[in-house]
């Protein structure tokens, strides 16, 4: 089994904050300027920049400057890795819940 810990820790760190999750959702499937990302968040541009910096340093977002505008884009690789990790755990969790459900049903028959 692959050791995901070192590569997933920054992803979970970045997604632990609701503002950063909102930014990731806003960037899904599109590129957006920092100003466009900041508009619906009702926070200062410097605060949004701090969140973007964390997302970028944790590998979830890439950005590039085009003239006076900084464009941000979602990096899907870490999200796909996290999805794979969760998917593998989900199968195990579902088996455990199925076993627990079976045990509880047997207990009701007593």
Short mmCIF file of the C-alpha atoms (twelve columns), coordinates in Angstrom:
data_MODEL
# 
_entry.id   MODEL 
# 
loop_
_atom_site.group_PDB 
_atom_site.id 
_atom_site.type_symbol 
_atom_site.label_atom_id 
_atom_site.label_alt_id 
_atom_site.label_comp_id 
_atom_site.label_asym_id 
_atom_site.label_seq_id 
_atom_site.Cartn_x 
_atom_site.Cartn_y 
_atom_site.Cartn_z 
_atom_site.pdbx_PDB_model_num 
ATOM 1   C CA . UNK A 1   0.000   0.000   0.000   1 
ATOM 2   C CA . UNK A 2   1.262   3.451   -0.861  1 
ATOM 3   C CA . UNK A 3   2.211   5.825   1.908   1 
ATOM 4   C CA . UNK A 4   0.006   8.833   1.286   1 
ATOM 5   C CA . UNK A 5   0.717   10.619  4.554   1 
ATOM 6   C CA . UNK A 6   3.451   12.979  3.432   1 
ATOM 7   C CA . UNK A 7   1.656   14.035  0.254   1 
ATOM 8   C CA . UNK A 8   -1.847  14.271  1.771   1 
ATOM 9   C CA . UNK A 9   -1.043  16.222  4.932   1 
ATOM 10  C CA . UNK A 10  -0.745  19.568  3.109   1 
ATOM 11  C CA . UNK A 11  -3.963  18.894  1.181   1 
ATOM 12  C CA . UNK A 12  -5.964  18.232  4.340   1 
ATOM 13  C CA . UNK A 13  -4.312  21.236  5.990   1 
ATOM 14  C CA . UNK A 14  -5.327  23.491  3.125   1 
ATOM 15  C CA . UNK A 15  -8.885  22.159  3.018   1 
ATOM 16  C CA . UNK A 16  -9.370  22.433  6.782   1 
ATOM 17  C CA . UNK A 17  -10.477 26.043  6.367   1 
ATOM 18  C CA . UNK A 18  -13.962 26.802  4.948   1 
ATOM 19  C CA . UNK A 19  -12.729 29.840  3.004   1 
ATOM 20  C CA . UNK A 20  -10.078 27.780  1.252   1 
ATOM 21  C CA . UNK A 21  -12.643 25.063  0.454   1 
ATOM 22  C CA . UNK A 22  -14.830 27.772  -1.065  1 
ATOM 23  C CA . UNK A 23  -11.904 28.998  -3.178  1 
ATOM 24  C CA . UNK A 24  -11.186 25.447  -4.375  1 
ATOM 25  C CA . UNK A 25  -14.841 25.024  -5.340  1 
ATOM 26  C CA . UNK A 26  -14.820 28.394  -7.112  1 
ATOM 27  C CA . UNK A 27  -11.785 27.342  -9.151  1 
ATOM 28  C CA . UNK A 28  -13.204 23.960  -10.160 1 
ATOM 29  C CA . UNK A 29  -13.121 23.826  -13.937 1 
ATOM 30  C CA . UNK A 30  -12.031 27.415  -14.480 1 
ATOM 31  C CA . UNK A 31  -9.288  29.967  -14.108 1 
ATOM 32  C CA . UNK A 32  -10.077 33.107  -12.143 1 
ATOM 33  C CA . UNK A 33  -8.377  36.304  -11.119 1 
ATOM 34  C CA . UNK A 34  -7.702  37.014  -7.464  1 
ATOM 35  C CA . UNK A 35  -10.243 39.840  -7.648  1 
ATOM 36  C CA . UNK A 36  -12.933 37.489  -9.003  1 
ATOM 37  C CA . UNK A 37  -12.160 34.979  -6.261  1 
ATOM 38  C CA . UNK A 38  -12.314 37.669  -3.578  1 
ATOM 39  C CA . UNK A 39  -15.622 39.258  -4.665  1 
ATOM 40  C CA . UNK A 40  -18.077 36.768  -3.106  1 
ATOM 41  C CA . UNK A 41  -15.972 36.209  0.018   1 
ATOM 42  C CA . UNK A 42  -16.662 39.528  1.741   1 
ATOM 43  C CA . UNK A 43  -13.101 39.829  3.011   1 
ATOM 44  C CA . UNK A 44  -10.146 42.019  2.190   1 
ATOM 45  C CA . UNK A 45  -7.960  41.281  -0.797  1 
ATOM 46  C CA . UNK A 46  -4.900  40.723  1.450   1 
ATOM 47  C CA . UNK A 47  -6.861  38.107  3.452   1 
ATOM 48  C CA . UNK A 48  -7.818  36.304  0.242   1 
ATOM 49  C CA . UNK A 49  -4.185  36.475  -0.884  1 
ATOM 50  C CA . UNK A 50  -3.129  34.772  2.367   1 
ATOM 51  C CA . UNK A 51  -5.579  31.920  1.725   1 
ATOM 52  C CA . UNK A 52  -4.376  31.628  -1.871  1 
ATOM 53  C CA . UNK A 53  -0.780  31.540  -0.672  1 
ATOM 54  C CA . UNK A 54  -1.588  28.585  1.600   1 
ATOM 55  C CA . UNK A 55  -3.429  26.796  -1.207  1 
ATOM 56  C CA . UNK A 56  -0.505  27.420  -3.517  1 
ATOM 57  C CA . UNK A 57  2.167   26.344  -1.045  1 
ATOM 58  C CA . UNK A 58  0.173   23.177  -0.288  1 
ATOM 59  C CA . UNK A 59  -0.019  22.404  -4.012  1 
ATOM 60  C CA . UNK A 60  -3.740  22.861  -4.636  1 
ATOM 61  C CA . UNK A 61  -3.571  26.084  -6.646  1 
ATOM 62  C CA . UNK A 62  -1.169  27.469  -9.200  1 
ATOM 63  C CA . UNK A 63  -1.076  31.080  -10.279 1 
ATOM 64  C CA . UNK A 64  0.604   33.231  -12.844 1 
ATOM 65  C CA . UNK A 65  0.753   36.914  -13.450 1 
ATOM 66  C CA . UNK A 66  -0.608  38.221  -16.731 1 
ATOM 67  C CA . UNK A 67  0.006   41.927  -16.925 1 
ATOM 68  C CA . UNK A 68  -1.507  43.428  -13.781 1 
ATOM 69  C CA . UNK A 69  -3.758  40.443  -13.099 1 
ATOM 70  C CA . UNK A 70  -2.882  37.286  -11.174 1 
ATOM 71  C CA . UNK A 71  -4.776  34.282  -12.527 1 
ATOM 72  C CA . UNK A 72  -5.331  31.229  -10.356 1 
ATOM 73  C CA . UNK A 73  -6.045  27.679  -11.405 1 
ATOM 74  C CA . UNK A 74  -6.823  24.517  -9.466  1 
ATOM 75  C CA . UNK A 75  -4.182  21.792  -9.481  1 
ATOM 76  C CA . UNK A 76  -6.203  18.579  -9.654  1 
ATOM 77  C CA . UNK A 77  -3.399  16.109  -8.862  1 
ATOM 78  C CA . UNK A 78  -3.546  16.493  -5.046  1 
ATOM 79  C CA . UNK A 79  -7.347  16.303  -5.100  1 
ATOM 80  C CA . UNK A 80  -7.261  13.120  -7.161  1 
ATOM 81  C CA . UNK A 81  -4.753  11.626  -4.713  1 
ATOM 82  C CA . UNK A 82  -7.010  12.542  -1.795  1 
ATOM 83  C CA . UNK A 83  -10.012 11.063  -3.628  1 
ATOM 84  C CA . UNK A 84  -8.105  7.812   -4.139  1 
ATOM 85  C CA . UNK A 85  -7.164  7.683   -0.438  1 
ATOM 86  C CA . UNK A 86  -10.744 8.368   0.696   1 
ATOM 87  C CA . UNK A 87  -12.095 5.837   -1.806  1 
ATOM 88  C CA . UNK A 88  -9.903  3.086   -0.405  1 
ATOM 89  C CA . UNK A 89  -10.903 3.948   3.157   1 
ATOM 90  C CA . UNK A 90  -14.582 4.190   2.187   1 
ATOM 91  C CA . UNK A 91  -14.687 0.555   1.065   1 
ATOM 92  C CA . UNK A 92  -13.210 -0.538  4.388   1 
ATOM 93  C CA . UNK A 93  -15.578 1.682   6.383   1 
ATOM 94  C CA . UNK A 94  -18.588 0.371   4.490   1 
ATOM 95  C CA . UNK A 95  -17.578 -3.232  5.269   1 
ATOM 96  C CA . UNK A 96  -17.290 -2.370  8.963   1 
ATOM 97  C CA . UNK A 97  -20.688 -0.639  8.971   1 
ATOM 98  C CA . UNK A 98  -22.245 -3.619  7.190   1 
ATOM 99  C CA . UNK A 99  -20.809 -5.952  9.836   1 
ATOM 100 C CA . UNK A 100 -22.064 -3.699  12.619  1 
ATOM 101 C CA . UNK A 101 -25.515 -3.545  11.044  1 
ATOM 102 C CA . UNK A 102 -25.583 -7.332  10.837  1 
ATOM 103 C CA . UNK A 103 -24.570 -7.680  14.499  1 
ATOM 104 C CA . UNK A 104 -27.212 -5.175  15.569  1 
ATOM 105 C CA . UNK A 105 -29.870 -6.993  13.569  1 
ATOM 106 C CA . UNK A 106 -28.871 -10.285 15.186  1 
ATOM 107 C CA . UNK A 107 -29.120 -8.635  18.614  1 
ATOM 108 C CA . UNK A 108 -32.687 -7.518  17.890  1 
ATOM 109 C CA . UNK A 109 -33.657 -11.135 17.230  1 
ATOM 110 C CA . UNK A 110 -32.698 -12.163 20.797  1 
# 
